[in-house]
Structure formats: C-alpha cells, structure tokens
XYZ file of C-alpha atoms in Angstrom:
282
model
C -3.739 22.457 10.732
C -4.745 24.900 13.483
C -2.164 24.165 16.118
C -4.399 22.508 18.692
C -7.586 24.563 18.798
C -10.383 22.885 16.880
C -12.079 24.932 14.230
C -15.805 25.595 14.421
C -18.168 24.603 11.638
C -18.489 28.285 10.676
C -14.719 28.659 10.365
C -14.518 25.546 8.183
C -17.368 26.845 6.031
C -15.528 30.172 5.650
C -12.329 28.400 4.544
C -14.181 26.299 1.953
C -16.155 29.351 0.820
C -12.905 31.219 0.130
C -11.552 28.239 -1.840
C -14.683 28.309 -3.985
C -14.670 32.071 -4.507
C -10.901 32.079 -5.095
C -11.186 29.470 -7.851
C -9.375 26.626 -6.066
C -12.672 24.754 -6.234
C -14.623 25.281 -9.452
C -18.228 24.666 -10.512
C -18.792 20.943 -10.995
C -15.801 19.868 -8.843
C -16.452 17.343 -6.100
C -15.524 18.207 -2.549
C -13.418 15.758 -0.588
C -15.413 13.267 1.463
C -16.579 14.170 4.959
C -13.944 11.818 6.364
C -11.187 13.526 4.362
C -12.346 16.977 5.439
C -12.570 15.843 9.065
C -8.957 14.606 8.850
C -7.783 17.800 7.164
C -9.342 20.094 9.762
C -8.883 17.705 12.723
C -12.559 17.836 13.707
C -15.496 15.458 14.072
C -17.576 14.585 11.031
C -20.580 16.291 12.638
C -18.711 19.604 12.502
C -17.974 19.033 8.816
C -21.628 18.235 8.123
C -22.694 21.512 9.753
C -20.196 23.404 7.575
C -21.492 21.696 4.427
C -25.080 22.531 5.343
C -24.095 26.195 5.709
C -22.524 26.149 2.238
C -25.605 24.447 0.838
C -27.802 27.204 2.290
C -25.510 29.723 0.564
C -26.203 27.963 -2.740
C -22.551 27.006 -3.148
C -23.034 23.220 -3.091
C -25.290 20.744 -4.863
C -25.916 17.009 -4.398
C -25.436 17.235 -0.644
C -26.323 13.742 0.531
C -24.960 10.864 2.571
C -24.229 8.849 -0.556
C -21.538 10.936 -2.236
C -19.495 14.102 -1.748
C -21.297 17.270 -2.867
C -20.328 19.226 -5.953
C -19.601 22.908 -6.308
C -22.718 24.613 -7.678
C -22.822 26.656 -10.856
C -22.776 30.387 -10.050
C -26.210 31.957 -10.198
C -26.818 34.374 -13.024
C -28.546 37.654 -12.228
C -32.010 38.161 -13.657
C -31.782 40.919 -16.216
C -35.475 41.647 -16.583
C -37.712 42.494 -13.621
C -40.967 40.545 -13.465
C -44.383 41.265 -11.941
C -44.607 40.205 -8.319
C -47.093 37.389 -8.930
C -44.813 35.929 -11.630
C -41.508 36.318 -9.816
C -42.278 35.610 -6.178
C -43.680 32.063 -6.295
C -40.658 30.359 -7.938
C -38.209 32.306 -5.774
C -40.053 31.292 -2.598
C -40.074 27.658 -3.726
C -36.318 27.766 -4.242
C -35.810 29.437 -0.860
C -37.900 26.710 0.809
C -35.520 24.026 -0.461
C -32.986 25.167 2.169
C -32.933 23.335 5.516
C -33.586 26.565 7.430
C -35.912 29.011 5.725
C -35.901 32.685 6.684
C -38.173 35.163 4.925
C -38.325 38.849 5.878
C -40.995 40.993 4.236
C -42.004 44.639 3.996
C -45.346 45.072 2.254
C -48.632 46.940 2.269
C -50.772 43.810 2.622
C -49.758 40.146 2.502
C -52.080 39.222 -0.381
C -49.341 38.494 -2.922
C -47.190 36.721 -0.337
C -50.141 34.589 0.767
C -50.858 33.492 -2.819
C -47.217 32.929 -3.786
C -46.659 30.771 -0.714
C -49.114 28.146 -1.978
C -46.499 26.531 -4.246
C -43.737 25.850 -1.663
C -46.360 24.712 0.866
C -47.751 22.294 -1.711
C -44.252 20.877 -2.226
C -43.923 20.355 1.535
C -47.300 18.614 1.783
C -46.313 16.349 -1.130
C -43.052 15.445 0.625
C -40.880 16.865 -2.161
C -39.122 19.335 0.133
C -38.715 19.193 3.913
C -37.191 22.241 5.623
C -36.219 21.861 9.260
C -37.454 25.324 10.209
C -39.388 28.236 8.705
C -39.062 31.737 10.125
C -41.179 34.618 8.789
C -41.002 38.264 9.870
C -43.513 40.583 8.232
C -43.729 44.377 8.475
C -46.972 46.077 7.370
C -48.486 49.506 8.078
C -50.059 50.118 11.458
C -53.832 50.387 11.680
C -53.453 53.726 13.464
C -51.597 55.749 10.854
C -52.956 57.884 8.031
C -52.043 55.848 4.971
C -50.425 57.408 1.926
C -52.473 54.903 -0.120
C -55.121 53.711 -0.626
C -57.003 56.987 -0.178
C -60.289 58.329 -1.487
C -60.123 60.620 -4.485
C -62.406 62.997 -2.591
C -62.127 63.273 1.193
C -65.026 62.164 3.373
C -65.648 62.385 7.094
C -65.541 58.654 7.555
C -62.837 56.650 5.798
C -64.275 53.492 4.217
C -61.104 52.968 2.183
C -58.993 52.678 5.326
C -61.547 50.334 6.874
C -61.556 48.141 3.772
C -57.733 48.035 3.700
C -57.562 47.096 7.371
C -60.030 44.232 6.916
C -57.980 42.934 3.976
C -54.671 43.307 5.844
C -55.923 41.340 8.840
C -57.772 38.622 6.905
C -54.847 37.904 4.579
C -52.341 37.880 7.435
C -54.491 35.398 9.355
C -54.614 33.090 6.321
C -50.839 33.354 5.927
C -50.376 32.544 9.607
C -52.821 29.618 9.468
C -51.194 28.049 6.393
C -47.726 28.179 7.926
C -48.918 26.808 11.258
C -50.587 23.927 9.378
C -47.126 22.877 8.188
C -45.942 22.856 11.790
C -48.793 20.661 12.994
C -48.874 18.204 10.059
C -45.162 17.889 9.207
C -43.470 18.752 12.527
C -41.580 21.658 10.969
C -40.395 24.311 13.417
C -42.417 27.339 12.258
C -42.337 30.901 13.565
C -44.206 33.841 12.069
C -44.404 37.347 13.526
C -45.994 40.589 12.382
C -45.011 44.092 13.421
C -46.690 47.383 12.574
C -44.883 50.047 10.574
C -45.456 53.693 11.579
C -45.455 54.687 7.873
C -46.746 53.511 4.489
C -43.918 51.673 2.695
C -43.395 53.046 -0.845
C -41.725 49.779 -1.841
C -42.158 46.090 -1.222
C -39.207 44.009 -0.122
C -38.681 40.261 0.204
C -35.468 38.971 1.818
C -34.992 35.245 1.190
C -32.583 33.343 3.461
C -30.259 36.345 3.550
C -29.187 35.403 0.012
C -31.614 37.180 -2.287
C -33.559 40.429 -2.255
C -36.651 41.002 -4.352
C -37.377 44.709 -4.449
C -40.142 46.654 -6.183
C -41.855 50.044 -6.187
C -45.565 50.392 -5.610
C -47.132 52.137 -8.609
C -50.207 54.207 -7.797
C -53.292 54.150 -9.971
C -56.779 55.621 -9.842
C -59.449 52.927 -9.681
C -62.891 51.992 -8.387
C -63.789 49.208 -5.969
C -67.113 47.968 -4.634
C -67.348 47.925 -0.837
C -70.435 47.485 1.341
C -72.958 48.363 -1.402
C -71.114 51.440 -2.574
C -68.470 52.311 -5.130
C -65.221 53.704 -3.769
C -63.090 55.824 -6.076
C -59.555 55.730 -4.789
C -55.869 56.090 -5.447
C -54.352 52.687 -4.799
C -51.474 50.396 -5.738
C -51.856 46.909 -7.181
C -48.989 45.083 -5.509
C -49.212 41.966 -7.675
C -48.337 44.081 -10.731
C -45.315 45.794 -9.176
C -42.092 44.864 -10.956
C -39.632 42.998 -8.735
C -35.897 43.434 -9.187
C -33.757 40.504 -8.046
C -30.433 40.943 -6.245
C -28.480 37.756 -5.533
C -25.713 37.744 -2.955
C -23.590 35.390 -5.039
C -24.109 37.276 -8.330
C -21.367 39.821 -7.727
C -20.061 42.475 -5.371
C -22.766 45.073 -6.084
C -25.603 42.589 -5.489
C -23.894 41.178 -2.394
C -23.606 44.645 -0.855
C -27.256 45.414 -1.615
C -28.404 42.152 -0.036
C -26.271 42.634 3.077
C -27.310 46.264 3.551
C -30.990 45.399 3.001
C -30.775 42.721 5.671
C -29.093 45.108 8.108
C -31.768 47.732 7.413
C -34.583 45.252 7.985
C -33.033 43.869 11.191
C -32.568 47.380 12.587
C -36.118 48.384 11.684
C -37.520 45.199 13.204
C -35.698 45.820 16.475
C -36.836 49.449 16.546
C -40.507 48.476 16.262
C -41.303 46.739 19.528
C -45.078 46.318 19.253
C -46.558 43.304 17.482
C -49.255 43.934 14.900
C -52.769 42.960 15.996
C -54.845 40.985 13.500
C -58.251 42.026 14.798
C-alpha cells in the first residue's frame, strides 16, 4: 500500500490510531490478526507487534495477547471529582505500571506520598500479576541550597531547624524510593532507571506525569501546624502533600485534556534538560 517503502511500526500505529479516533474502528471491535495486518501493510509481523504494543500503551487496545486479536478499548472517562493525593495516586500508578514500558515524571516537595503510593504496583510486580519491561522515573524536588517558601518557622530564628528537618525527610524518603525500585531490577530483571534533580525553587504544585498519557496535578495548601523535632516543638507553616487534591487529565479524554498532557510533558522535559545537576541524597 506504500509503493515500495516499508512502513515503520510508528507509522502503522499512527494509521490504526486515526482509524480508531475517526470511528472506523469502534470500542469492542476486534482488530484484524497480525498476519492480516502484516499483509495489508506489507511488513513483517514483528513490526505489527511493535505497533500494537504502542497502541496498548496509549490505552487504545485491550486483550493484547498471542492467542487472539486485540479489541478496541472503551474510551476513558474523565474523573469529575478531584481526590486527595493518597487516595488518587496509588490506583493510577498501578494502572500505569500495567504498561510494558513505564515512565513516571514527578515534581514534588518530598517523595513521601509517591513512596507510599508506589507500594501497590510494586506488590503486584512481586506477586507476578504485572511485569513491565522497563521502569523509568525522573523526580524533581527542591534543592537543599535554596531558601524554601515552605515549610518555614512561624517566627524566624538564627538557625533553621525546619529546613534541616525537611532535608532529612527529603533524602530519607528518596533513598527508600530508589531502593524499592532497584529491588525490582535485581529480583525480577526489570530494566529500572531512577534519577533525581534539584529544583532552584519551591514548587507551588505537585505534578505526576504517567506514561505521557495522564497528568495528576494539585496545589499545595499551606497550613499552620506544630511538629516535634529533636526534643523541641517547631511551629511552622507547611503543606501536607497527601491531602492536596489531585486533578486528573487524560490524553484520550478529549482535546482540552490532550493539550494539557502534551504541554505538561513538554514543560517537564524542558525543565529537566535545563537542570543539569543531579540531586544529592546525603
């Protein structure tokens, strides 16, 4: 069909994606077999399989297996009501980890919520219920050297125990996150990469980009509270990230969501490339 030049897997995926979005292939329809698609596009079956995997990662196909042709997935419905981070993040991470290649990009103040939410998809991997081929995490958190917007003491002091406490938490939680992901690499032979880079500012929002297909976005809400630290009580202005409401934007939910997801990914990629120094965890 292409006059001699063989199509790439990406080009085939784009053609099938347009058929789905244009309504030629509807939710619940079966795709032709791999052999039929290979004949149609005059390519090897391996090229077709790569195209189908790309569509599966986009959430456009279900029942992708060797036994039968996949079906067109039901379109995802946007989530009308935002949920607290600890409620929303775990299930969304678990769904993201069902893809063959997992990519998670994060902007946060500490990785406490991320570390806790990650326990569910990691449990599913250890139980053999999901098996991604690769996991790639990029995490942006504030630099140790900046003056944080929060947490801060209600009344200024010469020393800054609040900053010291935050830094200890940031590093300890990031090390646990790193250790838990590396454990998957060593025990299940999953290709795992995790990198941290230091922001030169305090992020007013938290952002989770999941496989380039969904954005979870929430504002940090400041509160005045007390915390015990090294035998003293610290009165501070702080944000409880686990209680921040997360708004979900799905790339396949409509044009507005798709634009937000794409622009968020571009923004994160540009910021990541701008920040060249890795974050130290000591």
